[in-house]
Coordinates of C-alpha atoms and ligand atoms in Angstrom, one line a residue:
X1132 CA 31.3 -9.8 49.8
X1133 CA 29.4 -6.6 51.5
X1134 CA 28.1 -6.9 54.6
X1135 CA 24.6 -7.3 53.4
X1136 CA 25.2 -10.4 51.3
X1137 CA 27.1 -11.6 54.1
X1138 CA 23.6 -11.3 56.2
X1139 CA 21.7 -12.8 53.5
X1140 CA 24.2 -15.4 53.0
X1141 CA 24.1 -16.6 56.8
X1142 CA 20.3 -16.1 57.3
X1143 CA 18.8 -17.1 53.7
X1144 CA 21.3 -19.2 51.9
X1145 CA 19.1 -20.7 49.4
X1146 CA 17.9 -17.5 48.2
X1147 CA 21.9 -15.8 48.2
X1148 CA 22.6 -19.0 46.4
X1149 CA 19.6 -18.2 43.5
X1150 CA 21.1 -14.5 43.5
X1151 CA 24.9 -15.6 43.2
X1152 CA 24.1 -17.7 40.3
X1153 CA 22.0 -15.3 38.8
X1154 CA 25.0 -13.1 39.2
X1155 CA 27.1 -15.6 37.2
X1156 CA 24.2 -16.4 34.4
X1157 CA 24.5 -12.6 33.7
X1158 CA 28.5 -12.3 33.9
X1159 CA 29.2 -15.2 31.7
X1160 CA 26.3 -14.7 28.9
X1161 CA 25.7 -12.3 26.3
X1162 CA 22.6 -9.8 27.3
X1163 CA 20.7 -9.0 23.6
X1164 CA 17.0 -9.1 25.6
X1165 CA 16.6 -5.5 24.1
X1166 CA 14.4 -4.3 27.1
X1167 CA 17.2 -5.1 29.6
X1168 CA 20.0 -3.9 31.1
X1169 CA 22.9 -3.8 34.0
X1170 CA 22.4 -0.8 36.2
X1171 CA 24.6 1.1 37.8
X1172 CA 26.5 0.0 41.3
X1173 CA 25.1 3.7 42.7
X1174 CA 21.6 2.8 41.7
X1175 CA 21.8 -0.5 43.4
X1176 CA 23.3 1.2 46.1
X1177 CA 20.2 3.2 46.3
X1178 CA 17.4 0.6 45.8
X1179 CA 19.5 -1.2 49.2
X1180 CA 18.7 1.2 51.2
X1181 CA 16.1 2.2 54.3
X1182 CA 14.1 3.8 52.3
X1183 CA 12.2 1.1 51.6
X1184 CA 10.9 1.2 55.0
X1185 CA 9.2 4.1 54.5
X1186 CA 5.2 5.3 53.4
X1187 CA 5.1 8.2 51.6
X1188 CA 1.6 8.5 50.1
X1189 CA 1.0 11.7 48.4
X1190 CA 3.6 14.3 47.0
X1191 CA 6.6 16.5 48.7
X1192 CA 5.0 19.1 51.0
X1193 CA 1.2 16.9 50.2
X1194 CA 1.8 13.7 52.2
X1195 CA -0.7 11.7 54.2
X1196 CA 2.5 10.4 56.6
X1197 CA 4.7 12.5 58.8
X1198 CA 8.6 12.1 58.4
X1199 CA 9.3 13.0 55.2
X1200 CA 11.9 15.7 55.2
X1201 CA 14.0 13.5 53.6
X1202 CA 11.6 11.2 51.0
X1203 CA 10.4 15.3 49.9
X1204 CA 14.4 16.2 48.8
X1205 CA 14.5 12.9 47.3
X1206 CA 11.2 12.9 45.2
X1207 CA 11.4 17.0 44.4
X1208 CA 14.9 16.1 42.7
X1209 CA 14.2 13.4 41.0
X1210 CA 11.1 15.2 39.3
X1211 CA 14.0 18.0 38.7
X1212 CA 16.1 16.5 37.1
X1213 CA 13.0 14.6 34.9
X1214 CA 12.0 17.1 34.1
X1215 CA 15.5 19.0 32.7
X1216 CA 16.6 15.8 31.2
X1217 CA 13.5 15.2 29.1
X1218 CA 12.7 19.2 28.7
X1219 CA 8.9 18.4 30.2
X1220 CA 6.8 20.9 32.3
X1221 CA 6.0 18.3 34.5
X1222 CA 7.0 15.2 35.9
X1223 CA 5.7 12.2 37.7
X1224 CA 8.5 9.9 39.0
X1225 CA 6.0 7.5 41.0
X1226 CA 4.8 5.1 38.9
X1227 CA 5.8 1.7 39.7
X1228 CA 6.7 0.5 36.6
X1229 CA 6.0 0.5 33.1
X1230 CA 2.2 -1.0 32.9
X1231 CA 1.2 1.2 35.6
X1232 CA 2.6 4.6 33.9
X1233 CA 0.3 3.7 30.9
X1234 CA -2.4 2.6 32.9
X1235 CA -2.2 6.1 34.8
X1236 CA -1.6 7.9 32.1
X1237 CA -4.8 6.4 30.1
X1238 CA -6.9 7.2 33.0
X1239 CA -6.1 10.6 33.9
X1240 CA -7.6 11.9 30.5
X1241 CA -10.2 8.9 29.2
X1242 CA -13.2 7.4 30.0
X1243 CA -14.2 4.1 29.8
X1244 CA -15.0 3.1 26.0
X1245 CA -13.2 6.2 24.9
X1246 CA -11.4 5.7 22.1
X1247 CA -7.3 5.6 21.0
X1248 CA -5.5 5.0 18.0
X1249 CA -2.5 2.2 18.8
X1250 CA 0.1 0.5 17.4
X1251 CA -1.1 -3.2 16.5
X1252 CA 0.8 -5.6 19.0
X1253 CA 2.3 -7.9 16.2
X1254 CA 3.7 -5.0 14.0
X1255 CA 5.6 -3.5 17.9
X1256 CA 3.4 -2.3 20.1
X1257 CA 3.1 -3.1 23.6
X1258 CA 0.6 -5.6 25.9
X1259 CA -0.7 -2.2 27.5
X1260 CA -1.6 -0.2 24.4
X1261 CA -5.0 -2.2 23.7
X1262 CA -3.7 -6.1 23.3
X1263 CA -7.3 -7.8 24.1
X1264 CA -6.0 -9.7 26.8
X1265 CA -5.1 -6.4 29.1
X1266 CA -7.9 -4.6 31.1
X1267 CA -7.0 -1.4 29.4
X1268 CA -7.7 -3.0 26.3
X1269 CA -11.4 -4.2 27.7
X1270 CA -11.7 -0.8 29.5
X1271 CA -11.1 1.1 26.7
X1272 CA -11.8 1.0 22.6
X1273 CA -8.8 0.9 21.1
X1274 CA -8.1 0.7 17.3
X1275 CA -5.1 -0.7 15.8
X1276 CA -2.8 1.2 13.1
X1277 CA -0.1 -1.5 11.3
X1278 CA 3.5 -0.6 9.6
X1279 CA 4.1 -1.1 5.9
X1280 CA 6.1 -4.3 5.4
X1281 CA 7.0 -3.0 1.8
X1282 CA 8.1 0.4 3.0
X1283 CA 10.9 -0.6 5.6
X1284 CA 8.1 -0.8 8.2
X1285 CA 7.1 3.0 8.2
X1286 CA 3.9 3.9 9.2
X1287 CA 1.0 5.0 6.5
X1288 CA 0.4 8.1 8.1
X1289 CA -2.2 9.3 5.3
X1290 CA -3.9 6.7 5.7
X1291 CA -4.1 6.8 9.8
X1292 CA -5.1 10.5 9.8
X1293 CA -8.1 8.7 7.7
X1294 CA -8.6 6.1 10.8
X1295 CA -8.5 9.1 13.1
X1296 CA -11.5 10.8 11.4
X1297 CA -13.6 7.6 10.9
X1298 CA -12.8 6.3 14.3
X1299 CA -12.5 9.7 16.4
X1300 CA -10.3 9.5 18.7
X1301 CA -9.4 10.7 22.1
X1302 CA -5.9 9.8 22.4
X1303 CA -3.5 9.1 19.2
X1304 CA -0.7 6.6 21.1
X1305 CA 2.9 5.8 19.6
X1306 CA 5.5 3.6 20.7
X1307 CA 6.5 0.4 21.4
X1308 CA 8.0 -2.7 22.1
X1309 CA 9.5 -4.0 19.1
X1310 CA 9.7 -1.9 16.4
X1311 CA 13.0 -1.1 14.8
X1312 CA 12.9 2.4 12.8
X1313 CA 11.9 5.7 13.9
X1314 CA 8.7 7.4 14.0
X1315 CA 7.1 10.8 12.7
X1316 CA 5.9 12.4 15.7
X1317 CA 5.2 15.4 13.9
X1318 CA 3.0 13.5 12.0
X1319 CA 1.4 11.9 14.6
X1320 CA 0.5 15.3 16.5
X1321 CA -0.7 16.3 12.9
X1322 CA -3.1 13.6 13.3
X1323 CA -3.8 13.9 16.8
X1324 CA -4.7 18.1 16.4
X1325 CA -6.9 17.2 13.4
X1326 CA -9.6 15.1 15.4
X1327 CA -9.3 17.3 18.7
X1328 CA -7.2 14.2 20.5
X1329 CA -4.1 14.1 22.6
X1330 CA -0.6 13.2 21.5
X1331 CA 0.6 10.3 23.7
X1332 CA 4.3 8.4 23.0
X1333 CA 5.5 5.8 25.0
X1334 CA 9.5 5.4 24.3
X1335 CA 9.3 3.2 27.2
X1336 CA 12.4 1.3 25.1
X1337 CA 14.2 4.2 23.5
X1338 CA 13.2 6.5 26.9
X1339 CA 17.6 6.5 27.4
X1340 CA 17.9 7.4 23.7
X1341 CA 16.0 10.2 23.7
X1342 CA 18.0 11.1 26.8
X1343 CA 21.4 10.5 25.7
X1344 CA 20.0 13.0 22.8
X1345 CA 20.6 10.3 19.7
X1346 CA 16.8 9.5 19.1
X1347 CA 13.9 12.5 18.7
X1348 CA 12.4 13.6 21.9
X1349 CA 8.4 13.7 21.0
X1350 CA 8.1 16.7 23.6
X1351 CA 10.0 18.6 20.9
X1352 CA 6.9 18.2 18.8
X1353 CA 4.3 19.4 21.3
X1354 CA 3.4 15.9 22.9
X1355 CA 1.0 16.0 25.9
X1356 CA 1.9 13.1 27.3
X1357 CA 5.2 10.9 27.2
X1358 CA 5.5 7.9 29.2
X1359 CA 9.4 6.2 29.5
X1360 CA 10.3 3.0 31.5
X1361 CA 13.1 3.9 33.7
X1362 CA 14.9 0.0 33.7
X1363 CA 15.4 -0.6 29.9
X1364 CA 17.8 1.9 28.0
X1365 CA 17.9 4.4 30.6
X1366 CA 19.8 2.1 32.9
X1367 CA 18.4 2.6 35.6
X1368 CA 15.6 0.8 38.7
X1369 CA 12.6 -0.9 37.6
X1370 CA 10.3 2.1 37.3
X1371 CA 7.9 4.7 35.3
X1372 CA 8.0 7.9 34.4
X1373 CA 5.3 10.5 33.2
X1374 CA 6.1 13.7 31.5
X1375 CA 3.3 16.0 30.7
X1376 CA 2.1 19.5 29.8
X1377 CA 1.8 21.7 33.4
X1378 CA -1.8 21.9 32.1
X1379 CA -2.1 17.9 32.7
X1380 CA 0.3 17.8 35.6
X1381 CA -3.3 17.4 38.0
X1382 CA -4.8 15.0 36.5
X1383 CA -1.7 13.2 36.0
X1384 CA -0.8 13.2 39.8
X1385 CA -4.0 12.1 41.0
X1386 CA -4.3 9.5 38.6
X1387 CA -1.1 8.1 39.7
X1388 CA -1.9 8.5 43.4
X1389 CA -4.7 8.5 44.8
X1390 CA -6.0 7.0 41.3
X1391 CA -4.3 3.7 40.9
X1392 CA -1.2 3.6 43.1
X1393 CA -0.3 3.5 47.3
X1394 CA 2.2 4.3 49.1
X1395 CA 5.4 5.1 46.2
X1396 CA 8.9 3.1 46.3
X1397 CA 11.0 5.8 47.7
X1398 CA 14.4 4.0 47.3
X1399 CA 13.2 3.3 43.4
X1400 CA 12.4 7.1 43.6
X1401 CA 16.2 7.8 44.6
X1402 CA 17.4 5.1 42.7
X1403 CA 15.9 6.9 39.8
X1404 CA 17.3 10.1 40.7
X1405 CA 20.7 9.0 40.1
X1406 CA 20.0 7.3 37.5
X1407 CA 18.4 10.7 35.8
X1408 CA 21.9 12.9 37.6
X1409 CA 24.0 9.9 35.2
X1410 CA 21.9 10.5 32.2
X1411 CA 22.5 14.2 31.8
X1412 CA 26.5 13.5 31.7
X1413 CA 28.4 13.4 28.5
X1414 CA 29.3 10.1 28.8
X1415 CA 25.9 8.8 28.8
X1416 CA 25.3 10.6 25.0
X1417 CA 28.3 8.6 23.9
X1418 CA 26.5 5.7 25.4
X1419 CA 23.5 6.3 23.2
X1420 CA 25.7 6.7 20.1
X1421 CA 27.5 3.7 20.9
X1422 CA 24.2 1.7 21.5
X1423 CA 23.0 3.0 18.2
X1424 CA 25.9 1.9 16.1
X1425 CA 26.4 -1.1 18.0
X1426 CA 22.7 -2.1 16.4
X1427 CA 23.9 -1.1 13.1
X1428 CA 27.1 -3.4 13.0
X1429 CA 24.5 -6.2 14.7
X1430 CA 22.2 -5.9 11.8
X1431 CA 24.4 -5.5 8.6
X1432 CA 26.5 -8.8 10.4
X1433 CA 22.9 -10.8 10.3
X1434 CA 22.0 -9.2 6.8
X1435 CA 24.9 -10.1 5.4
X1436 CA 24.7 -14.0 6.1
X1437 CA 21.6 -13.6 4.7
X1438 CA 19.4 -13.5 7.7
X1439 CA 15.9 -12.4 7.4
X1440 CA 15.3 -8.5 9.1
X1441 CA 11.7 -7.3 9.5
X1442 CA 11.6 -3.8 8.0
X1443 CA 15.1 -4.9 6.3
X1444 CA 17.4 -3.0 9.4
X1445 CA 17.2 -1.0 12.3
X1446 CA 16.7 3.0 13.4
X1447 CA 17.1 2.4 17.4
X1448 CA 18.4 0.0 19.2
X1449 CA 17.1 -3.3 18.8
X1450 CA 16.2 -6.1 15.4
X1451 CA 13.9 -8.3 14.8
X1452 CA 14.4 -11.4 13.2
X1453 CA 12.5 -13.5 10.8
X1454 CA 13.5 -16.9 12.2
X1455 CA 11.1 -19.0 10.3
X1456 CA 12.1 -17.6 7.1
X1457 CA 16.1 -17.2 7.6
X1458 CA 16.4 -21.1 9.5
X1459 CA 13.7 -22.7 9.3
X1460 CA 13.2 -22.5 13.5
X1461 CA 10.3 -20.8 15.5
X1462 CA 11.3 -17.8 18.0
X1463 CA 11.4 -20.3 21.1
X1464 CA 13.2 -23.1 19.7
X1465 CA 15.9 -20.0 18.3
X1466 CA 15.4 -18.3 21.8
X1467 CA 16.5 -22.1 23.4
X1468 CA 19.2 -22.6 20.8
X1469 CA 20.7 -19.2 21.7
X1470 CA 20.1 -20.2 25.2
X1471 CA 22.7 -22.8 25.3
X1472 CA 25.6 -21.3 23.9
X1473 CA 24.8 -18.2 26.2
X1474 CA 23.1 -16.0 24.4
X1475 CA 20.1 -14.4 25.6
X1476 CA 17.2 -13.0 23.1
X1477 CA 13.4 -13.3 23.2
X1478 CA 11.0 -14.9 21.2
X1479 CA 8.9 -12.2 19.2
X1480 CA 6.0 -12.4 17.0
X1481 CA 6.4 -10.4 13.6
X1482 CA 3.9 -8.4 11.5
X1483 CA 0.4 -10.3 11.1
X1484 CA 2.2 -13.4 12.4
X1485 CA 0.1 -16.7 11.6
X1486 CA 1.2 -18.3 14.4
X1487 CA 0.9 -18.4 18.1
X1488 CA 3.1 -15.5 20.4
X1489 CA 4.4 -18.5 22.4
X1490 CA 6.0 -20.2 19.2
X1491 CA 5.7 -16.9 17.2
X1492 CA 7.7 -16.8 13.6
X1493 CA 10.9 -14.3 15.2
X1494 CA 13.3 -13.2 17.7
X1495 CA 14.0 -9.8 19.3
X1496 CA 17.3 -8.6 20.4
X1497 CA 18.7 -5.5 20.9
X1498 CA 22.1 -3.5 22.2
X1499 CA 21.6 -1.8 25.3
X1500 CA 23.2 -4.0 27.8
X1501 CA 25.9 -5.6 25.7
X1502 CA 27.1 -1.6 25.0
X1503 CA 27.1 -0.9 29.3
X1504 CA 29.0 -3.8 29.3
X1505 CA 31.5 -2.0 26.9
X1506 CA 30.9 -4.0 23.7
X1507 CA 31.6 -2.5 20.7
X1508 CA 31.2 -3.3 17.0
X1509 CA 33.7 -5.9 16.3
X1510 CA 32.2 -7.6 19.0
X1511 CA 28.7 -7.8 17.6
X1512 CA 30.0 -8.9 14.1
X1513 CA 31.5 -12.0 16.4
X1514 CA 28.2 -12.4 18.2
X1515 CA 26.2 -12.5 14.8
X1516 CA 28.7 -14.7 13.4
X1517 CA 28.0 -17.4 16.9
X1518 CA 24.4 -16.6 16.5
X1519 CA 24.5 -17.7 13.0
X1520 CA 26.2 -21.1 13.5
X1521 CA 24.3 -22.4 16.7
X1522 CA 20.9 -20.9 14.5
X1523 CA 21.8 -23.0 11.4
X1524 CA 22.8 -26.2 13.2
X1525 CA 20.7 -26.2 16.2
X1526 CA 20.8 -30.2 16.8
X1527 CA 24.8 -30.4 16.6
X1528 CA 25.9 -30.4 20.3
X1529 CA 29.1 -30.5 20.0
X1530 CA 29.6 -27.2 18.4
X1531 CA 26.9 -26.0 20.4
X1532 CA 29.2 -26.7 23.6
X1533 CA 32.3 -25.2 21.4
X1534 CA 30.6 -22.0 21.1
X1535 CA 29.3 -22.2 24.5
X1536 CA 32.6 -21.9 25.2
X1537 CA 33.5 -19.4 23.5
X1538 CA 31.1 -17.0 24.6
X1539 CA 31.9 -17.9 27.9
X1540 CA 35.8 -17.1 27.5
X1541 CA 34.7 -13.5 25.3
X1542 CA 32.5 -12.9 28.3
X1543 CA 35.4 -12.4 30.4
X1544 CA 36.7 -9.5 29.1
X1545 CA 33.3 -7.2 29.6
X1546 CA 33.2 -7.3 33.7
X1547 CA 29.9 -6.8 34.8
X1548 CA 28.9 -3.3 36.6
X1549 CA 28.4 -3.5 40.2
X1550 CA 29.5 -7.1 40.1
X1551 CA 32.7 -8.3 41.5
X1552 CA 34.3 -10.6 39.3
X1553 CA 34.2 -14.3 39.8
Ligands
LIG3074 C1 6.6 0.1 25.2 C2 6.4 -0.5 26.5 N1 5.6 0.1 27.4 C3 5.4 -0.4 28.6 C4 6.1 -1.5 29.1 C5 5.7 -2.1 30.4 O1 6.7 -2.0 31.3 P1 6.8 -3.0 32.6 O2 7.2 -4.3 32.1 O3 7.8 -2.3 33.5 O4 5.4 -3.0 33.2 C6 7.0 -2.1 28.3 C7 7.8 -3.3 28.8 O5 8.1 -4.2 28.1 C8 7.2 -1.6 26.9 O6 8.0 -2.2 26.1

């Protein structure tokens, strides 16, 4: 053990205890929570650092604290290296997570009751792109666009660049949460450009994809603003970024800070940095391609014993699956099921669901952490095949503790990074 858990361990032992086992939950179950990942030992190297003792309000060579020769290096690299990653003009690396890039982002260029175009939340979009219950979506007006169940889930976009000249909007918004294929930026700045609006994507999920090179970069199109969570399949610190046109970069930054944020997380800041320095390394584009094919094994595996897919398969990295219609179970008691023999997914609600997002009709998994851990696509045909089995006999015990088991033992093999093993 380091010296710091040492510490903790001595001074705090109930919470080193909760961190230890946490430790073990992750080493000896199977990550498919498609939004999650295992970082790397550098970045939590980083994040445990005295940085996080220091206020640096403002931007390198702008700040409203002295002592910041060192936060400035830290923060004007990290928008570097943003910015040549993701082939942006400019780069904001403070926001403190994923909600708060958005809410940024939304505020530097709209006013209140303005209107955007958004994807609806039970066909993949995200809480922040409207969902009633989130300020932004009481702040501003936003109208929902849905995916084609009949067409593999693609997106009518005739028919939204009719919504956009009905409903006029100021901001046409892609992205999402849990949405499996790939979308038409092109199209969407089509849309955007004929009603005057701006271009937003948030690839908050897919942010490492398009990093690694394997999924579309929407900048490529002309996109004003893209918006990618730092934490999910880029591997790295919980965090935001913001990418924007230089002609934006203003209003971006003082929405950020002064607008909505304080004082930034400097040791997320440098924990980002190096997360950005591993992303632009060859091995993390045969990361991406291994995440991508990984999801393609997953799904043909759950297609073939006849599990329910909504849009039929997958683009990216993550599935959704009908759970109602392929055993009979709602997303949490499949979630719970999954749960026990060590498998971890997340209850998701599917297009135009008729029932409630807490017992919604499907599940949501995805490969991002299984592939860091080194998974490959045998592996996922053996995971499908457990998923299968503890989904179809969820009240048998005894082969739920079998496969339990089994998980546990495959487990061992895939050591967990920055972990030592047990
Ligand atoms: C598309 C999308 N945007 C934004 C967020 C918000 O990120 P955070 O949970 O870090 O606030 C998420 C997280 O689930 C997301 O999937």
């Amino acid at each position: 053990m380091d010296l710091h858990r040492q510490l903790l361990a001595a001074n705090d032992p109930e919470i080193a205890a909760a961190i230890t086992g946490e430790e073990q939950r992750q080493r000896d179950g199977i990550e498919l929570i498609p939004s999650e990942n295992y970082t790397y030992p550098e970045v939590l190297a980083a994040l445990g650092t005295v940085l996080t003792n220091k206020y640096s309000e403002g931007y390198p060579g702008r700040r409203y604290y002295g002592g910041q020769h060192f936060t400035d290096r830290i923060e004007d690299i990290a928008r570097e290296r943003a910015r040549a990653l993701f082939r942006a003009e400019h780069a904001n690396v403070q926001p403190l997570s994923g909600s708060a890039m958005n809410q940024a982002a939304y505020l530097a260029c709209l006013q209140p009751g303005d209107t955007v175009l958004a994807m609806d939340l039970s066909h993949g979009g995200h809480l922040t792109h409207g969902a009633p219950v989130s300020h932004m979506g009481r702040l501003f007006n936003f109208v929902r666009y849905k995916t084609q169940h009949n067409r593999q889930g693609a997106i009518d976009y005739d028919g939204l660049m009719e919504m956009a000249r009905e409903t006029r909007p100021k901001l046409v918004l892609c992205g999402f949460s849990s949405y499996p294929r790939e979308l038409d930026y092109a199209a969407f700045r089509r849309i955007a450009d004929s009603v005057g609006a701006l271009a937003m994507a948030d690839i908050a999920h897919i942010g490492g994809l398009v990093a690694a090179g394997v999924l579309r970069n929407p900048l490529d199109d002309g996109f004003d603003i893209v918006t990618t969570t730092v934490h999910k399949s880029l591997r790295g610190p919980r965090a935001g970024l913001i990418l924007c046109r230089q002609t934006l970069a203003a209003a971006i930054d003082a929405s950020v800070f002064p607008g909505l944020q304080g004082g930034p997380h400097m040791h997320t800041i440098a924990a980002t940095a190096v997360t950005l320095r591993k992303a632009s390394e060859p091995a993390f584009r045969d990361y991406g391609r291994q995440v991508l094919a990984n999801a393609q094994a997953l799904a043909q595996a759950l297609v073939g014993a006849g599990v329910s897919l909504v849009t039929g398969g997958t683009d990216n990295h993550l599935l959704v699956l009908n759970t109602i219609d392929s055993f009979g179970l709602d997303g949490r008691r499949a979630e719970t099921v999954l749960d026990e023999i060590g498998i971890t997914a997340n209850k998701q609600v599917v297009p135009d669901d008729p029932r409630l997002p807490l017992r919604p009709s499907g599940l949501r998994i995805g490969t991002p952490a299984a592939t860091t851990r080194g998974m490959r696509e045998d592996d996922m045909r053996a995971i499908a095949a457990w998923m299968v089995q503890a989904l179809r006999h969820p009240d048998d015990a005894a082969l739920l503790v079998r496969l339990a088991e089994e998980v546990r033992t495959f487990c061992r093999r895939f050591p967990l990074p920055g972990v030592a093993a047990a």
